[in-house]
Amino acid sequence: MTNQGKGAIDIVLAESFKELAVQKPIEKITIKEITDKAGVIRPTFYNHFQDKYELLEWIVQDELIRPLQELILDGMFKEGVIRALKNMQKEKGFYTSAAKLEGQNSFPEILKSEISKLLMDQVCVESVNAEIPYNWLTPKRVADSYAEFMDFIIVDWVKDGMAIPAEELVDTVLFLLSHSTIDLFAKVWKKK
């Protein structure tokens, strides 16, 4: 391997992990398998990550959140989400395997947490507080709610085989985020 810096090792370990995840469930992948495939020794892994779930978190941050964040900073939310989804499509086998994980260190939990952090990093808390009518409804709770929604949509999309084009999925998400449930269902409710 050339370029033995921390970033280069992280990438090699991530690629090894992703290749293995296509072949077998993530919960059955061992650190030894990751390091053997990457051509490094086990202590190298532990110099970079505590466990495979921290590596999964790093992958989510590197492949999904950072590219999205860069475009959000330029006011291009839609384009950022499309880029993140297209990154997932390029690694469809890995993300399909990751979406099957359940529990505390699962892909859905990591993704939800990272989306919430991203939203909190991008908002002016004072502005959000001024719009919220109740003290208990904090900007963090609002960010968590939107993160839960986006996480559900994305994980469901992955589990359905990523059949919907990324652009269409993002348009749908933006439509749902910009319209209230009451507005969407008002006509149906009035008929009954």
Coordinates of N, CA and C in Angstrom, one line a residue:
M1 N 0.8 -1.2 0.0 CA 0.0 0.0 0.0 C 0.9 1.2 0.0
T2 N 0.5 2.2 -0.8 CA 1.2 3.4 -0.8 C 0.4 4.4 0.1
N3 N 1.0 5.5 0.4 CA 0.3 6.6 1.2 C -0.3 6.0 2.5
Q4 N 0.6 5.7 3.4 CA 0.2 5.0 4.7 C -0.4 5.9 5.7
G5 N -0.8 7.1 5.4 CA -1.4 8.0 6.3 C -2.7 7.5 6.9
K6 N -3.2 8.2 8.0 CA -4.4 7.7 8.7 C -5.6 7.7 7.7
G7 N -5.7 8.7 6.9 CA -6.8 8.7 5.9 C -6.8 7.5 5.0
A8 N -5.6 7.2 4.5 CA -5.4 6.1 3.5 C -5.7 4.8 4.2
I9 N -5.3 4.6 5.4 CA -5.6 3.3 6.1 C -7.1 3.2 6.4
D10 N -7.7 4.3 6.8 CA -9.2 4.3 7.0 C -9.9 3.8 5.7
I11 N -9.5 4.4 4.6 CA -10.1 4.0 3.3 C -9.9 2.5 3.0
V12 N -8.7 2.0 3.2 CA -8.4 0.6 2.9 C -9.3 -0.3 3.8
L13 N -9.4 0.1 5.1 CA -10.2 -0.7 6.0 C -11.7 -0.7 5.6
A14 N -12.1 0.5 5.2 CA -13.5 0.7 4.8 C -13.8 -0.1 3.6
E15 N -12.9 -0.1 2.6 CA -13.1 -0.9 1.4 C -13.2 -2.4 1.7
S16 N -12.3 -2.8 2.5 CA -12.2 -4.2 2.9 C -13.6 -4.6 3.6
F17 N -14.0 -3.8 4.5 CA -15.3 -4.0 5.2 C -16.4 -4.1 4.3
K18 N -16.5 -3.1 3.4 CA -17.6 -3.1 2.4 C -17.6 -4.3 1.5
E19 N -16.5 -4.8 1.1 CA -16.4 -6.0 0.2 C -16.9 -7.2 1.0
L20 N -16.5 -7.3 2.3 CA -16.9 -8.4 3.1 C -18.4 -8.3 3.4
A21 N -19.0 -7.1 3.6 CA -20.4 -7.0 3.9 C -21.3 -7.4 2.7
V22 N -20.8 -7.4 1.5 CA -21.5 -7.9 0.4 C -21.6 -9.4 0.4
Q23 N -20.6 -10.0 1.0 CA -20.6 -11.5 1.0 C -21.2 -12.1 2.2
K24 N -21.3 -11.4 3.3 CA -21.9 -12.0 4.5 C -22.5 -10.9 5.4
P25 N -23.4 -11.3 6.4 CA -23.9 -10.3 7.3 C -22.9 -9.6 8.1
I26 N -23.1 -8.3 8.2 CA -22.1 -7.5 9.0 C -21.8 -8.0 10.4
E27 N -22.9 -8.4 11.1 CA -22.7 -8.9 12.4 C -21.7 -10.1 12.5
K28 N -21.6 -10.8 11.4 CA -20.7 -12.0 11.4 C -19.3 -11.7 10.9
I29 N -19.0 -10.5 10.4 CA -17.7 -10.1 10.0 C -16.8 -9.9 11.2
T30 N -15.6 -10.4 11.1 CA -14.6 -10.2 12.2 C -13.6 -9.2 11.9
I31 N -13.0 -8.6 12.9 CA -11.9 -7.7 12.6 C -10.7 -8.4 11.9
K32 N -10.5 -9.6 12.2 CA -9.4 -10.4 11.5 C -9.7 -10.5 10.0
E33 N -11.0 -10.7 9.7 CA -11.3 -10.8 8.3 C -11.1 -9.4 7.6
I34 N -11.5 -8.4 8.3 CA -11.3 -7.0 7.7 C -9.8 -6.7 7.5
T35 N -9.0 -7.0 8.5 CA -7.6 -6.7 8.4 C -6.8 -7.6 7.4
D36 N -7.2 -8.9 7.4 CA -6.6 -9.8 6.4 C -6.9 -9.3 5.0
K37 N -8.1 -9.0 4.7 CA -8.5 -8.5 3.4 C -7.8 -7.2 3.0
A38 N -7.6 -6.3 4.0 CA -7.0 -5.0 3.8 C -5.4 -5.1 3.8
G39 N -4.9 -6.3 4.2 CA -3.5 -6.5 4.2 C -2.8 -5.7 5.3
V40 N -3.4 -5.6 6.4 CA -2.8 -4.9 7.6 C -3.0 -5.8 8.8
I41 N -2.3 -5.5 9.9 CA -2.4 -6.3 11.1 C -3.5 -5.7 12.0
R42 N -4.0 -6.6 12.9 CA -5.1 -6.2 13.7 C -4.9 -4.9 14.5
P43 N -3.7 -4.7 15.1 CA -3.4 -3.5 15.9 C -3.6 -2.2 15.0
T44 N -3.4 -2.4 13.7 CA -3.6 -1.2 12.8 C -5.0 -0.8 12.8
F45 N -5.9 -1.8 12.8 CA -7.4 -1.5 12.8 C -7.7 -0.8 14.1
Y46 N -7.2 -1.3 15.2 CA -7.5 -0.7 16.5 C -6.9 0.7 16.8
N47 N -5.9 1.0 16.0 CA -5.3 2.4 16.0 C -6.2 3.4 15.3
H48 N -7.2 2.9 14.6 CA -8.1 3.7 13.8 C -9.5 3.7 14.3
F49 N -10.0 2.5 14.7 CA -11.4 2.3 15.1 C -11.5 1.4 16.3
Q50 N -12.5 1.6 17.1 CA -12.7 0.8 18.3 C -13.3 -0.6 17.9
D51 N -14.2 -0.6 16.9 CA -14.8 -1.8 16.4 C -15.4 -1.6 15.0
K52 N -16.0 -2.6 14.5 CA -16.5 -2.5 13.1 C -17.7 -1.5 13.0
Y53 N -18.4 -1.3 14.1 CA -19.5 -0.3 14.1 C -19.0 1.1 14.0
E54 N -17.8 1.4 14.6 CA -17.2 2.7 14.5 C -16.7 2.9 13.1
L55 N -16.3 1.8 12.5 CA -15.9 1.9 11.0 C -17.1 2.2 10.2
L56 N -18.2 1.5 10.5 CA -19.5 1.8 9.8 C -19.9 3.2 9.9
E57 N -19.7 3.8 11.1 CA -20.1 5.2 11.3 C -19.1 6.1 10.5
W58 N -17.9 5.7 10.4 CA -16.9 6.5 9.6 C -17.3 6.5 8.1
I59 N -17.7 5.3 7.6 CA -18.2 5.2 6.3 C -19.4 6.1 6.0
V60 N -20.3 6.1 6.9 CA -21.5 6.9 6.7 C -21.1 8.4 6.7
Q61 N -20.2 8.8 7.6 CA -19.8 10.2 7.6 C -19.0 10.5 6.3
D62 N -18.1 9.7 5.9 CA -17.3 9.9 4.7 C -18.0 9.9 3.4
E63 N -18.9 8.9 3.2 CA -19.6 8.7 1.9 C -20.9 9.4 1.8
L64 N -21.6 9.7 2.9 CA -22.9 10.3 2.8 C -23.0 11.7 3.4
I65 N -22.5 11.8 4.6 CA -22.7 13.1 5.3 C -21.8 14.2 4.8
R66 N -20.5 13.9 4.7 CA -19.5 15.0 4.2 C -19.9 15.5 2.8
P67 N -20.2 14.7 1.8 CA -20.6 15.2 0.5 C -21.9 16.0 0.6
L68 N -22.8 15.6 1.4 CA -24.1 16.3 1.6 C -23.8 17.7 2.3
Q69 N -23.0 17.6 3.3 CA -22.7 18.9 4.0 C -22.0 19.9 3.1
E70 N -21.1 19.5 2.3 CA -20.4 20.4 1.4 C -21.4 21.2 0.5
L71 N -22.4 20.5 0.0 CA -23.4 21.1 -0.9 C -24.4 21.9 -0.1
I72 N -24.7 21.5 1.1 CA -25.7 22.3 1.9 C -25.1 23.6 2.3
L73 N -23.8 23.6 2.5 CA -23.1 24.9 2.8 C -23.2 25.9 1.7
D74 N -23.3 25.3 0.5 CA -23.4 26.2 -0.7 C -24.9 26.4 -1.1
G75 N -25.8 26.0 -0.2 CA -27.2 26.2 -0.4 C -27.9 25.3 -1.4
M76 N -27.2 24.1 -1.6 CA -27.7 23.1 -2.5 C -28.1 21.8 -1.8
F77 N -29.2 21.9 -1.0 CA -29.6 20.8 -0.2 C -30.1 19.6 -1.1
K78 N -30.9 19.9 -2.1 CA -31.4 18.8 -3.0 C -30.2 18.1 -3.7
E79 N -29.3 18.9 -4.2 CA -28.1 18.3 -4.9 C -27.3 17.4 -3.9
G80 N -27.2 17.9 -2.7 CA -26.4 17.2 -1.7 C -27.0 15.8 -1.4
V81 N -28.3 15.8 -1.2 CA -29.0 14.5 -0.9 C -28.9 13.6 -2.1
I82 N -29.1 14.1 -3.3 CA -29.0 13.3 -4.5 C -27.6 12.7 -4.5
R83 N -26.5 13.5 -4.3 CA -25.2 13.0 -4.3 C -25.0 11.8 -3.3
A84 N -25.5 12.0 -2.0 CA -25.4 11.0 -1.0 C -26.1 9.7 -1.4
L85 N -27.3 9.8 -2.0 CA -28.1 8.7 -2.5 C -27.4 8.0 -3.6
K86 N -26.8 8.7 -4.5 CA -26.0 8.1 -5.6 C -24.8 7.4 -5.1
N87 N -24.2 8.0 -4.1 CA -23.0 7.3 -3.4 C -23.5 5.9 -2.9
M88 N -24.7 5.9 -2.3 CA -25.2 4.6 -1.8 C -25.5 3.7 -3.0
Q89 N -26.0 4.2 -4.1 CA -26.3 3.3 -5.2 C -25.0 2.7 -5.7
K90 N -23.9 3.4 -5.7 CA -22.6 2.8 -6.2 C -22.2 1.7 -5.3
E91 N -22.6 1.7 -4.1 CA -22.2 0.6 -3.1 C -23.5 -0.1 -2.6
K92 N -24.4 -0.4 -3.6 CA -25.7 -1.0 -3.3 C -25.6 -2.2 -2.4
G93 N -24.7 -3.1 -2.7 CA -24.6 -4.4 -2.0 C -24.2 -4.1 -0.5
F94 N -23.3 -3.2 -0.3 CA -22.9 -2.9 1.1 C -24.1 -2.2 1.8
Y95 N -24.7 -1.2 1.3 CA -25.8 -0.5 2.0 C -27.0 -1.4 2.2
T96 N -27.2 -2.3 1.3 CA -28.3 -3.3 1.5 C -28.0 -4.2 2.7
S97 N -26.8 -4.6 2.8 CA -26.4 -5.4 4.0 C -26.4 -4.6 5.2
A98 N -26.0 -3.3 5.2 CA -26.0 -2.5 6.3 C -27.4 -2.1 6.8
A99 N -28.3 -2.0 5.9 CA -29.7 -1.7 6.3 C -30.4 -2.8 7.0
K100 N -29.8 -4.0 7.0 CA -30.4 -5.1 7.7 C -30.0 -5.2 9.2
L101 N -29.0 -4.4 9.5 CA -28.5 -4.3 10.9 C -29.6 -3.8 11.8
E102 N -29.7 -4.3 13.0 CA -30.7 -3.8 13.9 C -30.0 -3.4 15.2
G103 N -30.6 -2.5 16.0 CA -30.1 -2.2 17.3 C -29.3 -0.9 17.4
Q104 N -28.6 -0.8 18.5 CA -27.9 0.4 18.9 C -26.8 0.9 17.8
N105 N -26.1 0.0 17.3 CA -25.0 0.3 16.4 C -25.4 0.0 15.0
S106 N -26.6 0.0 14.7 CA -27.1 -0.3 13.3 C -26.9 0.9 12.4
F107 N -26.9 0.5 11.1 CA -26.9 1.6 10.1 C -28.0 2.6 10.2
P108 N -29.3 2.1 10.4 CA -30.3 3.1 10.6 C -30.1 4.1 11.8
E109 N -29.6 3.6 12.9 CA -29.4 4.4 14.0 C -28.2 5.4 13.8
I110 N -27.2 4.9 13.1 CA -26.0 5.7 12.8 C -26.4 6.8 11.9
L111 N -27.2 6.5 10.8 CA -27.6 7.4 9.8 C -28.5 8.5 10.4
K112 N -29.4 8.1 11.3 CA -30.3 9.0 11.9 C -29.6 10.0 12.8
S113 N -28.6 9.5 13.6 CA -27.8 10.3 14.4 C -27.0 11.3 13.6
E114 N -26.4 10.9 12.5 CA -25.6 11.8 11.7 C -26.4 12.8 11.0
I115 N -27.6 12.4 10.6 CA -28.5 13.4 9.9 C -28.9 14.5 10.9
S116 N -29.2 14.1 12.1 CA -29.6 15.0 13.2 C -28.5 16.0 13.5
K117 N -27.3 15.4 13.6 CA -26.1 16.3 13.9 C -25.9 17.3 12.8
L118 N -26.1 16.8 11.5 CA -25.9 17.7 10.4 C -26.9 18.8 10.4
L119 N -28.2 18.5 10.7 CA -29.2 19.5 10.7 C -28.9 20.5 11.9
M120 N -28.5 20.0 13.0 CA -28.2 20.9 14.1 C -27.0 21.8 13.8
D121 N -26.0 21.3 13.1 CA -24.9 22.1 12.7 C -25.2 23.2 11.7
Q122 N -26.3 23.0 10.9 CA -26.7 23.9 9.8 C -27.7 25.0 10.2
V123 N -28.3 24.8 11.4 CA -29.4 25.8 11.7 C -29.0 26.8 12.7
C124 N -29.6 27.9 12.7 CA -29.4 28.9 13.7 C -30.4 28.6 14.8
V125 N -29.9 28.1 16.0 CA -30.8 27.7 17.0 C -31.8 28.8 17.5
E126 N -31.3 30.0 17.6 CA -32.1 31.1 18.0 C -33.3 31.4 17.0
S127 N -33.0 31.2 15.7 CA -34.1 31.4 14.8 C -35.1 30.3 14.9
V128 N -34.7 29.1 15.1 CA -35.6 28.0 15.3 C -36.4 28.2 16.6
N129 N -35.7 28.5 17.6 CA -36.4 28.8 18.9 C -37.5 29.8 18.7
A130 N -37.3 30.9 17.9 CA -38.3 31.9 17.7 C -39.5 31.4 17.0
E131 N -39.4 30.4 16.2 CA -40.5 29.8 15.5 C -41.3 28.8 16.2
I132 N -40.7 28.2 17.2 CA -41.3 27.1 18.0 C -42.1 27.6 19.1
P133 N -43.4 27.2 19.2 CA -44.3 27.8 20.2 C -44.1 27.2 21.6
Y134 N -43.4 26.1 21.8 CA -43.3 25.5 23.1 C -41.9 25.3 23.5
N135 N -41.5 25.5 24.7 CA -40.2 25.3 25.2 C -39.7 23.9 25.1
W136 N -40.6 22.9 25.3 CA -40.1 21.5 25.2 C -39.8 21.1 23.8
L137 N -40.3 21.8 22.8 CA -40.0 21.4 21.4 C -38.7 22.2 21.0
T138 N -37.6 21.6 21.4 CA -36.3 22.2 21.2 C -35.9 22.0 19.7
P139 N -34.9 22.8 19.3 CA -34.3 22.6 18.0 C -33.8 21.1 17.8
K140 N -33.2 20.6 18.9 CA -32.7 19.2 18.9 C -33.8 18.2 18.6
R141 N -35.0 18.4 19.2 CA -36.1 17.5 19.0 C -36.6 17.6 17.6
V142 N -36.6 18.9 17.1 CA -37.1 19.1 15.7 C -36.1 18.4 14.7
A143 N -34.8 18.6 15.0 CA -33.8 17.9 14.1 C -33.9 16.4 14.2
D144 N -34.1 15.9 15.4 CA -34.3 14.4 15.6 C -35.5 13.9 14.8
S145 N -36.6 14.7 14.8 CA -37.8 14.3 14.1 C -37.6 14.2 12.6
Y146 N -37.0 15.3 12.1 CA -36.7 15.3 10.6 C -35.7 14.2 10.3
A147 N -34.7 13.9 11.2 CA -33.7 12.9 10.9 C -34.4 11.5 10.9
E148 N -35.4 11.3 11.8 CA -36.1 10.1 11.9 C -36.9 9.9 10.6
F149 N -37.5 10.9 10.1 CA -38.3 10.8 8.8 C -37.3 10.5 7.7
M150 N -36.2 11.2 7.6 CA -35.3 11.0 6.4 C -34.7 9.6 6.5
D151 N -34.3 9.2 7.7 CA -33.8 7.9 8.0 C -34.7 6.8 7.5
F152 N -36.0 6.9 7.9 CA -37.0 6.0 7.5 C -37.1 5.9 6.0
I153 N -37.2 7.0 5.3 CA -37.3 7.1 3.8 C -36.1 6.4 3.2
I154 N -34.9 6.8 3.6 CA -33.7 6.3 3.0 C -33.5 4.8 3.2
V155 N -33.7 4.3 4.5 CA -33.6 2.9 4.8 C -34.6 2.1 4.0
D156 N -35.9 2.6 4.0 CA -36.9 1.9 3.3 C -36.6 1.8 1.8
W157 N -36.0 2.9 1.2 CA -35.6 2.9 -0.2 C -34.5 1.8 -0.4
V158 N -33.6 1.7 0.5 CA -32.5 0.7 0.4 C -33.1 -0.7 0.4
K159 N -34.0 -0.9 1.4 CA -34.6 -2.3 1.6 C -35.5 -2.6 0.4
D160 N -36.0 -1.6 -0.3 CA -36.8 -1.9 -1.5 C -35.9 -2.0 -2.8
G161 N -34.6 -2.1 -2.6 CA -33.7 -2.3 -3.7 C -33.3 -1.1 -4.5
M162 N -33.5 0.1 -3.9 CA -33.1 1.4 -4.5 C -33.8 1.6 -5.9
A163 N -35.0 1.1 -6.0 CA -35.7 1.0 -7.3 C -36.1 2.4 -7.8
I164 N -36.4 3.3 -6.9 CA -36.8 4.7 -7.2 C -35.6 5.5 -7.5
P165 N -35.5 6.2 -8.7 CA -34.4 7.1 -9.0 C -34.1 8.1 -7.8
A166 N -32.9 8.3 -7.6 CA -32.5 9.2 -6.5 C -33.1 10.6 -6.6
E167 N -33.2 11.1 -7.8 CA -33.8 12.4 -8.0 C -35.3 12.4 -7.6
E168 N -36.0 11.4 -8.0 CA -37.4 11.2 -7.6 C -37.6 11.1 -6.1
L169 N -36.8 10.3 -5.5 CA -36.9 10.1 -4.0 C -36.7 11.5 -3.3
V170 N -35.7 12.2 -3.8 CA -35.4 13.5 -3.1 C -36.6 14.5 -3.4
D171 N -37.1 14.5 -4.6 CA -38.3 15.4 -4.9 C -39.4 15.0 -4.0
T172 N -39.7 13.7 -3.7 CA -40.7 13.3 -2.8 C -40.5 13.7 -1.4
V173 N -39.2 13.5 -0.9 CA -38.9 14.0 0.4 C -39.1 15.5 0.6
L174 N -38.6 16.2 -0.4 CA -38.8 17.7 -0.3 C -40.3 18.1 -0.4
F175 N -41.1 17.4 -1.2 CA -42.5 17.7 -1.2 C -43.1 17.4 0.2
L176 N -42.8 16.3 0.8 CA -43.4 15.9 2.1 C -42.9 16.9 3.2
L177 N -41.6 17.3 3.1 CA -41.1 18.2 4.1 C -41.7 19.6 4.0
S178 N -42.2 20.0 2.8 CA -42.7 21.3 2.6 C -44.2 21.4 2.7
H179 N -44.9 20.3 2.9 CA -46.4 20.3 3.0 C -46.7 19.6 4.3
S180 N -47.7 20.2 5.0 CA -48.1 19.6 6.3 C -49.0 18.4 6.0
T181 N -49.1 17.5 7.0 CA -50.0 16.3 6.9 C -51.5 16.8 6.7
I182 N -51.8 17.8 7.5 CA -53.2 18.4 7.4 C -53.5 18.9 6.0
D183 N -52.6 19.6 5.4 CA -52.8 20.1 4.1 C -52.9 18.9 3.1
L184 N -52.1 17.9 3.2 CA -52.1 16.8 2.3 C -53.4 16.0 2.3
F185 N -53.9 15.8 3.6 CA -55.1 15.0 3.7 C -56.4 15.7 3.9
A186 N -56.4 17.0 3.9 CA -57.6 17.8 4.2 C -58.7 17.5 3.2
K187 N -58.4 17.3 2.0 CA -59.5 17.0 1.0 C -60.1 15.6 1.3
V188 N -59.3 14.7 1.6 CA -59.8 13.3 1.9 C -60.6 13.4 3.2
W189 N -60.2 14.1 4.2 CA -60.9 14.1 5.5 C -62.2 14.9 5.3
K190 N -62.3 15.8 4.5 CA -63.5 16.6 4.3 C -64.6 15.7 3.6
K191 N -64.2 14.8 2.8 CA -65.2 13.9 2.1 C -65.8 12.9 3.0
K192 N -65.2 12.6 4.1 CA -65.7 11.6 5.0 C -66.6 12.1 6.1

